[in-house]
C-alpha cells in the first residue's frame, strides 16, 4: 500500500472542520485526481498524506507505517520519500532556480553536501535535466523573483521531479499556467509517476485535466468523499452536484467545450496504468 | 442620518481596542517622563548654555600633532580589533542558540510530532539563557574580566562575546521568525534537517536583515569597546579616559572625530553588503 486513510477527520485549531471521516487507500503506482470546489478539503487531504498535518481522528498509514507513531528520525526519513508540489511554490524570491531545485534532495543529502552545494551547486546536470523536461532549462541560474507565477510552479514541479519521491502529491500544480502548458506539465508528472511506478495524487481545480490524465477521480465536497470513480463513470450530474452549480459552467482549464471522456479514453487510461505497475 | 449610516457600514471591531491601547500608553508614559526629570527647558537656560559653551570651547582646536595621531591610530586599530573579535565570538555564540530557539525551524511543531514537549522546553531554556547573556551590561562583564585577566583588550572581547552573543541570538531568531517561513516549513515537511532548512529556506529571505543587524551591532561594539576602555580594557576608550582626566579637550575632540568616522564606515559597509544581498 502506498497510503491508507481510515475514517480520518481533521478539525483545524480554529474549530473549522476540514475533513470528516475520510477513507481512501492507494496501491503503489496509482494515480488519483482529487477534485472539488474551493474549501472542500483538497489541500488538507494532501497535507495529511504528506504527514504535515496530524488527523484529529482516524488512522493514517503511509508506506504501511503510521507516521505519527514513528520516532523523529524515522518520521524525517519517511517525509523525505514524499514530495509535494504546491499551488504557490514556497520558494524564497532571492533564491536561484538551481538552488530551489537541488533543495528537493535535502532530505537525503548528508549535511555537508547541503552545505557544499551552497558554495558550488552539487548537481547542475541533474537539476538542469528536470528543468529541461518542463521547457525552462534556460532559467536555471535565474533568481526565483525573475519568474512568472506559471514558471515558478514549473520550478516547484522540477524540484519534486528531482527529489524522486515514492509518493508524489500535487496541490493545484498548474493553476497559474495556460491550458496547453498545464496539460504538458501534468503530462510530465504522469510520465514520471508511470516510468518510476510511484503514486501520484493531485488536486485539480480543472475537471477536464483530471479526467484526461487520471484513472481514478475522487470527488471531495465539504470535507467528505462523495465519489471515487474511474473517469468514464464520472457523470456530468455527479460533477454538477460536486460543484453545486446546476446552471453555471464547470471549472475547466481548456477553453474548448467540455465533453465527457469516452470509454475509449477511459480504457486508454486504464492501459497506461497497468503498463506501469 | 448618522444612525442609518452606521447601520449600513459595519463598525471597525478593533477601534475600541486601539483607542484603549493609546490611552494606556499615555497614562504609563507621562509619569515615567516626570520620574526621568525630563524638562527640555533647562537646556536653554542662559547659565547652563554658558557652562556648556565653556566645556565645548576646551575641545577646539582638535589635537593634530603627529605623535598624538600615532597614538590615535594605534588605539583605533585596537578598538576595531576588539569590536571585530568580540562580534565574531558573539556570532559563534549566537548562531547555535538562534537555531535552537527559532520556532519556524522546529520539526516537532509540525503535527505536532514526536519530541514536541522536549522541543518546547529546550526553546524556553535557550530563550532564558539568551536573556541571561544579554541581561548584564557589557561594562559589568568588562569590570569582572579586568579583575580576572588584568588590564587589556581581552576583557573587552570576552564581555562583548557574552552580551552581544545574547543580543544577536535573540534578534536573529526574531528576524528568522518574521520572514516568510513557508519555504523552510516546506523543506522540513520533505525531510530536510533544521540546518538545511535554515540555509535553503530562511536565509535567502532573511540574509540582508541579518547582515544589516550584525554590522549595526559591530558599530555598537565599537562604541561599547570605547566605554570599556574607560575601565581599562584598552583602545580608544583608554586614550579618551586619559585625555579627559588630563583635561586635554583637543585630544578628546580628535578621538570623537575618529568615532564619527568609524560610524560612517560601519554605515557604508552595511549599505554595501545590503546592496549585494538584495
XYZ file of C-alpha atoms in Angstrom:
555
model
C 0.000 0.000 0.000
C 1.212 3.444 -0.826
C -1.111 5.019 1.689
C -4.268 4.275 3.595
C -6.643 6.646 5.372
C -9.267 5.097 7.646
C -12.173 7.318 8.689
C -9.847 10.252 9.073
C -11.211 13.541 10.391
C -9.412 16.789 10.826
C -10.545 19.825 12.743
C -8.282 22.851 12.464
C -7.225 24.563 15.700
C -9.689 27.381 14.967
C -12.523 24.837 15.139
C -13.082 24.650 11.407
C -13.780 21.088 10.285
C -11.763 20.341 7.141
C -12.275 16.595 6.718
C -14.927 14.268 8.117
C -14.418 10.537 8.234
C -12.480 10.214 5.003
C -11.337 6.752 3.933
C -9.035 6.427 0.956
C -6.310 3.985 0.016
C -3.937 3.619 -2.896
C -1.626 0.898 -4.077
C 1.836 1.835 -5.234
C 1.723 3.330 -8.723
C -1.872 4.547 -8.636
C -2.726 7.974 -9.996
C -5.540 9.821 -8.296
C -7.034 13.224 -9.039
C -8.872 14.944 -6.217
C -11.472 17.422 -7.437
C -13.915 19.628 -5.622
C -14.771 23.239 -5.116
C -12.616 25.680 -3.185
C -12.652 24.879 0.527
C -13.698 21.256 0.031
C -10.615 19.984 1.885
C -8.354 19.056 -1.033
C -5.273 20.736 0.399
C -5.916 19.316 3.853
C -6.193 15.822 2.401
C -2.856 16.178 0.605
C -1.150 17.603 3.670
C -2.406 14.667 5.722
C -0.841 12.302 3.196
C 2.383 14.313 3.355
C 2.469 13.749 7.139
C 2.433 17.519 7.504
C -0.900 17.575 9.314
C -1.923 15.228 12.063
C -5.503 13.894 11.933
C -7.837 14.729 14.779
C -9.395 11.308 14.416
C -8.838 8.170 12.423
C -5.826 6.326 11.173
C -3.225 7.369 8.618
C -0.764 4.929 7.103
C 1.877 5.889 4.579
C 4.109 3.165 3.103
C 2.451 0.756 5.569
C 3.551 2.614 8.684
C 1.715 5.094 10.863
C 3.773 8.299 10.586
C 2.650 9.773 13.880
C 3.902 6.767 15.833
C 7.417 6.952 14.403
C 10.434 8.391 16.154
C 11.590 11.814 14.992
C 14.390 10.368 12.844
C 12.192 7.782 11.157
C 9.463 10.360 10.518
C 12.060 12.589 8.865
C 13.186 9.763 6.593
C 9.555 8.939 5.798
C 8.885 12.556 4.829
C 11.924 12.581 2.552
C 10.155 9.885 0.474
C 7.135 12.144 -0.059
C 7.198 15.065 -2.469
C 4.723 17.922 -2.630
C 4.075 20.358 -5.459
C 2.435 23.497 -4.101
C -0.051 25.793 -5.751
C 2.079 28.737 -4.645
C 5.591 27.281 -4.651
C 7.250 28.141 -1.331
C 10.482 29.403 -2.859
C 12.438 32.335 -1.421
C 12.368 35.157 -4.010
C 16.129 35.688 -3.780
C 16.955 32.020 -4.255
C 18.254 30.879 -7.607
C 16.268 28.322 -9.556
C 19.071 25.774 -9.383
C 19.237 26.018 -5.590
C 15.468 25.712 -5.335
C 15.522 22.525 -7.403
C 18.510 20.963 -5.630
C 16.724 21.614 -2.315
C 14.444 18.719 -3.288
C 17.137 16.309 -2.132
C 17.932 17.983 1.210
C 16.058 15.178 2.955
C 18.512 12.570 1.686
C 21.710 14.532 1.295
C 24.188 14.423 4.189
C 24.568 17.805 5.882
C 27.998 18.500 4.431
C 26.663 18.058 0.908
C 23.815 20.518 1.590
C 26.418 22.974 2.846
C 28.906 22.498 -0.002
C 26.147 22.815 -2.571
C 25.660 26.420 -1.481
C 29.299 27.139 -2.397
C 29.031 25.369 -5.737
C 25.836 23.630 -6.925
C 26.265 19.938 -6.256
C 24.386 18.587 -9.268
C 23.954 21.135 -12.047
C 23.284 18.460 -14.667
C 20.596 16.753 -12.579
C 18.755 19.973 -11.854
C 19.024 21.075 -15.476
C 17.623 17.780 -16.752
C 14.482 18.128 -14.655
C 14.041 21.773 -15.593
C 14.504 20.909 -19.272
C 11.602 18.455 -19.028
C 9.450 21.457 -18.177
C 10.891 23.530 -21.007
C 12.546 26.004 -18.665
C 16.214 24.992 -18.844
C 17.354 28.497 -19.837
C 16.246 29.880 -16.458
C 18.457 27.558 -14.401
C 20.638 30.327 -12.947
C 17.965 32.988 -12.680
C 16.562 34.142 -9.387
C 13.086 32.967 -8.469
C 11.777 36.530 -8.280
C 12.517 36.945 -12.001
C 9.993 34.226 -12.856
C 6.271 34.434 -13.546
C 3.734 32.517 -11.485
C 3.457 29.752 -14.045
C 7.239 29.453 -14.376
C 7.568 29.312 -10.618
C 5.027 26.492 -10.496
C 7.160 24.605 -13.004
C 10.236 25.119 -10.821
C 8.194 23.618 -7.968
C 7.394 20.629 -10.171
C 11.058 20.325 -11.180
C 12.073 20.244 -7.517
C 9.781 17.301 -6.842
C 10.904 15.534 -10.027
C 14.481 15.985 -8.796
C 13.536 14.721 -5.339
C 12.298 11.436 -6.872
C 9.788 10.692 -4.114
C 7.823 7.458 -3.849
C 4.636 9.365 -3.199
C 4.111 12.474 -5.316
C 1.499 14.915 -4.123
C 0.467 17.945 -6.117
C -1.819 20.675 -4.838
C -3.289 22.576 -7.798
C 0.103 22.297 -9.524
C -0.852 24.060 -12.782
C -3.294 26.723 -11.611
C -1.181 29.606 -12.996
C -0.454 28.050 -16.386
C -2.194 28.413 -19.727
C -4.183 25.356 -20.906
C -1.514 23.938 -23.214
C 1.257 24.322 -20.658
C -0.943 22.929 -17.887
C -1.649 19.863 -19.947
C 2.034 19.464 -20.793
C 3.088 19.810 -17.140
C 0.525 17.302 -15.872
C 1.788 15.001 -18.610
C 5.306 15.293 -17.161
C 4.094 14.443 -13.668
C 2.122 11.482 -15.001
C 5.082 10.300 -17.079
C 7.338 10.473 -14.034
C 4.824 8.517 -11.965
C 4.367 5.808 -14.602
C 8.033 5.374 -15.517
C 9.125 5.068 -11.903
C 5.949 3.300 -10.823
C 5.267 5.726 -7.980
C 1.978 7.021 -6.651
C 0.649 10.394 -7.763
C -2.163 12.264 -6.038
C -3.054 15.651 -7.487
C -5.772 18.040 -6.510
C -7.016 19.856 -9.557
C -9.453 22.651 -9.963
C -9.819 21.870 -13.664
C -12.114 18.908 -14.205
C -11.001 18.324 -17.806
C -7.353 17.827 -16.796
C -8.351 15.407 -14.059
C -10.496 13.314 -16.366
C -7.897 13.280 -19.119
C -4.878 12.212 -17.119
C -6.022 10.250 -14.104
C -7.505 6.741 -13.963
C -9.122 7.454 -10.619
C -11.143 10.532 -9.711
C -12.009 11.371 -6.120
C -14.714 13.987 -5.614
C -14.444 15.911 -2.361
C -17.219 18.105 -1.016
C -17.384 19.791 2.387
C -14.658 17.514 3.748
C -16.244 14.263 2.619
C -15.581 11.956 -0.310
C -18.704 11.920 -2.466
C -17.367 9.688 -5.226
C -14.274 7.674 -6.073
C -14.605 6.501 -9.668
C -12.719 5.918 -12.904
C -13.257 8.877 -15.255
C -15.638 7.001 -17.541
C -18.092 6.593 -14.690
C -17.956 10.211 -13.582
C -21.233 11.643 -14.888
C -21.931 15.256 -15.648
C -24.623 15.150 -12.955
C -22.080 13.965 -10.388
C -19.832 16.889 -11.313
C -22.700 19.378 -11.120
C -23.600 18.014 -7.686
C -19.951 18.254 -6.641
C -19.704 21.902 -7.582
C -23.302 22.559 -6.577
C -23.830 24.525 -9.769
C -26.901 23.494 -11.726
C -26.569 26.247 -14.263
C -23.035 27.667 -14.185
C -20.177 26.213 -16.199
C -17.900 23.565 -14.707
C -14.349 24.675 -13.889
C -12.172 23.750 -16.832
C -8.621 24.563 -17.756
C -9.064 24.428 -21.555
C -11.354 26.755 -23.448
C -12.862 24.112 -25.709
C -16.373 22.944 -24.804
C -16.455 20.306 -22.140
C -17.096 16.762 -23.391
C -17.191 13.861 -21.017
C -14.444 11.375 -21.855
C -15.391 8.412 -23.954
C -14.962 4.833 -22.854
C -12.019 4.528 -25.211
C -10.149 7.244 -23.350
C -11.034 5.586 -20.084
C -9.607 2.285 -21.270
C -6.573 4.103 -22.528
C -6.066 5.498 -19.058
C -6.502 2.041 -17.596
C -3.954 0.655 -20.024
C -1.460 3.342 -19.121
C -1.915 2.432 -15.516
C -1.458 -1.289 -15.984
C 1.556 -0.866 -18.210
C 3.479 0.756 -15.394
C 2.678 -1.485 -12.464
C -28.806 60.101 9.069
C -25.868 59.030 11.209
C -27.806 56.094 12.582
C -28.642 54.791 9.153
C -25.003 55.183 8.097
C -23.750 53.033 10.965
C -26.438 50.516 10.205
C -25.222 50.137 6.632
C -21.470 50.120 7.268
C -20.262 47.719 9.950
C -18.068 49.434 12.522
C -14.385 48.511 12.783
C -14.464 45.967 15.613
C -10.845 46.759 16.592
C -11.309 50.525 17.021
C -12.091 50.349 20.730
C -9.009 48.201 21.413
C -6.747 50.651 19.552
C -8.169 53.599 21.476
C -7.660 51.778 24.787
C -4.049 50.974 23.912
C -3.365 54.619 23.096
C -4.856 55.843 26.388
C -2.893 53.243 28.373
C 0.330 54.250 26.621
C -0.184 57.895 27.600
C -1.102 57.010 31.175
C 2.039 54.896 31.516
C 4.441 57.254 29.712
C 3.511 60.509 31.464
C 4.613 59.531 34.986
C 7.772 57.988 33.504
C 8.676 61.341 31.912
C 8.159 63.003 35.287
C 10.319 60.415 37.085
C 13.056 60.855 34.482
C 13.033 64.613 35.201
C 12.572 65.309 31.533
C 12.461 69.072 31.142
C 13.996 70.364 27.902
C 13.639 73.979 29.041
C 16.697 73.791 31.351
C 18.873 73.070 28.306
C 18.237 76.625 27.105
C 18.699 78.383 30.391
C 21.351 81.131 29.886
C 23.602 79.931 32.719
C 23.503 76.346 31.524
C 24.232 77.410 27.953
C 27.295 79.306 29.131
C 28.560 76.294 31.084
C 28.106 74.061 28.084
C 29.864 76.537 25.799
C 32.826 76.733 28.157
C 33.078 72.950 28.235
C 32.894 72.665 24.455
C 35.400 75.511 23.897
C 38.015 73.278 25.500
C 37.571 70.858 22.593
C 38.789 73.212 19.860
C 41.099 73.025 18.095
C 41.397 69.217 17.833
C 44.859 67.913 18.678
C 46.621 67.087 15.419
C 50.261 66.553 16.423
C 51.923 63.627 14.673
C 52.798 61.978 17.966
C 49.213 62.059 19.232
C 47.815 60.943 15.874
C 50.148 57.950 16.084
C 48.600 57.055 19.439
C 45.119 57.524 17.974
C 45.842 55.241 15.017
C 47.203 52.534 17.308
C 44.208 52.872 19.628
C 41.784 52.832 16.688
C 43.270 49.612 15.376
C 42.973 48.160 18.869
C 39.333 49.280 19.158
C 38.479 47.822 15.748
C 40.234 44.602 16.715
C 38.282 44.395 19.987
C 34.958 45.110 18.293
C 35.557 42.727 15.394
C 36.859 39.861 17.509
C 34.057 40.419 20.011
C 31.365 40.373 17.324
C 32.881 37.291 15.710
C 32.822 35.411 19.005
C 29.315 36.719 19.696
C 28.244 35.414 16.270
C 29.669 31.992 17.097
C 27.725 32.034 20.375
C 24.524 33.366 18.785
C 24.098 31.131 15.743
C 23.532 27.791 17.513
C 21.331 29.466 20.126
C 19.228 31.195 17.449
C 18.984 27.924 15.550
C 17.689 26.228 18.700
C 15.216 28.926 19.623
C 13.648 29.670 16.201
C 10.163 28.203 16.198
C 9.840 28.092 12.429
C 12.767 25.638 12.294
C 11.201 23.204 14.749
C 10.371 19.874 13.138
C 8.412 18.670 16.146
C 5.925 21.544 15.828
C 4.668 20.002 12.594
C 1.727 17.901 13.624
C 2.773 18.279 16.499
C 5.130 15.360 16.112
C 7.452 13.384 18.379
C 9.547 15.445 20.789
C 7.167 18.403 20.835
C 7.315 18.987 24.591
C 11.038 18.432 24.705
C 11.452 20.945 21.884
C 9.259 23.489 23.659
C 11.268 23.047 26.854
C 14.594 23.409 25.038
C 13.403 26.593 23.322
C 12.221 28.061 26.632
C 15.557 27.146 28.253
C 17.662 28.635 25.465
C 15.486 31.759 25.449
C 16.207 32.159 29.152
C 19.932 31.624 28.541
C 19.834 34.394 25.906
C 18.181 36.701 28.437
C 20.871 35.951 30.997
C 23.670 36.530 28.475
C 22.430 39.957 27.446
C 20.905 40.871 30.815
C 24.090 42.302 32.323
C 25.629 45.295 30.538
C 28.933 44.554 28.811
C 30.543 47.143 31.093
C 29.815 44.941 34.115
C 31.296 41.900 32.418
C 34.329 44.002 31.420
C 34.871 45.032 35.061
C 34.689 41.378 36.078
C 37.097 40.220 33.372
C 39.554 43.046 34.016
C 39.814 41.679 37.557
C 40.420 38.163 36.232
C 42.552 38.803 33.137
C 44.143 42.111 34.055
C 44.081 45.340 32.069
C 43.862 44.968 28.286
C 41.627 44.187 25.320
C 40.976 40.518 26.215
C 38.478 41.517 28.916
C 36.508 43.663 26.462
C 36.476 40.904 23.855
C 35.014 38.385 26.306
C 32.458 40.878 27.601
C 31.304 41.579 24.034
C 31.133 37.877 23.174
C 28.768 37.256 26.094
C 26.427 40.247 25.933
C 26.356 40.593 22.179
C 26.019 36.827 21.764
C 22.787 37.093 23.741
C 21.559 40.074 21.736
C 22.443 38.620 18.341
C 20.858 35.267 19.216
C 17.599 36.873 20.255
C 17.351 39.201 17.273
C 18.460 36.563 14.746
C 15.664 34.293 15.976
C 13.160 37.123 15.724
C 14.288 38.055 12.206
C 14.039 34.412 11.155
C 10.541 34.151 12.566
C 9.294 37.356 10.964
C 10.357 36.499 7.407
C 8.265 34.228 5.210
C 8.571 30.846 6.911
C 6.741 28.752 4.318
C 9.905 27.809 2.356
C 11.545 26.390 5.483
C 8.336 24.658 6.502
C 8.060 23.010 3.086
C 11.646 21.781 3.354
C 11.095 20.373 6.843
C 7.970 18.656 5.574
C 10.011 16.893 2.911
C 12.501 15.548 5.418
C 15.103 18.283 5.462
C 17.167 18.850 8.587
C 16.899 22.024 10.652
C 20.210 23.495 9.489
C 19.486 22.843 5.824
C 16.018 24.368 6.188
C 17.700 27.458 7.642
C 20.223 27.733 4.813
C 17.865 26.935 1.932
C 14.548 28.193 3.292
C 15.022 31.130 5.653
C 18.418 32.708 4.960
C 17.728 33.739 1.355
C 14.928 35.934 2.676
C 16.500 36.967 5.948
C 20.151 37.469 4.963
C 20.008 41.245 4.300
C 18.267 41.866 7.637
C 20.723 39.643 9.473
C 23.757 41.230 7.846
C 22.468 44.723 8.492
C 21.762 43.973 12.149
C 25.144 42.302 12.597
C 27.006 45.270 11.106
C 24.934 47.607 13.274
C 25.934 45.541 16.313
C 29.561 45.788 15.201
C 29.124 49.564 15.210
C 27.634 49.319 18.714
C 30.562 47.100 19.698
C 32.962 49.862 18.619
C 31.166 52.311 20.926
C 30.932 49.720 23.689
C 34.632 48.915 23.446
C 35.288 52.623 23.906
C 33.192 52.599 27.076
C 35.038 49.544 28.292
C 38.303 51.325 27.589
C 37.345 53.676 30.434
C 37.574 50.739 32.819
C 40.962 49.721 31.481
C 40.155 47.455 28.540
C 42.361 49.336 26.051
C 41.672 51.027 22.733
C 40.303 54.485 22.017
C 38.376 54.481 25.287
C 41.501 54.291 27.378
C 43.025 57.147 25.362
C 39.828 59.152 25.790
C 39.867 58.450 29.523
C 43.406 59.821 29.820
C 42.558 62.883 27.730
C 39.515 63.694 29.839
C 41.361 63.171 33.104
C 44.147 65.484 31.982
C 41.584 67.998 30.651
C 43.043 67.783 27.142
C 39.895 68.825 25.262
C 41.668 68.952 21.892
C 42.723 65.311 22.207
C 39.192 64.314 23.176
C 37.880 66.151 20.115
C 40.239 64.252 17.799
C 39.067 60.968 19.302
C 35.423 61.969 18.885
C 36.050 62.748 15.210
C 37.511 59.266 14.825
C 34.311 57.838 16.406
C 32.193 59.639 13.850
C 34.359 58.336 11.015
C 34.078 54.790 12.351
C 30.291 55.015 12.490
C 30.303 56.346 8.926
C 32.481 53.402 7.943
C 30.063 50.911 9.532
C 27.180 52.559 7.744
C 28.954 52.345 4.395
C 29.830 48.677 4.920
C 26.246 47.890 5.848
C 24.841 49.688 2.814
C 27.313 47.955 0.532
C 26.560 44.477 1.892
C 22.805 45.015 1.788
C 23.045 46.119 -1.818
C 24.990 42.986 -2.710
C 22.459 40.743 -0.993
C 19.328 42.480 -2.221
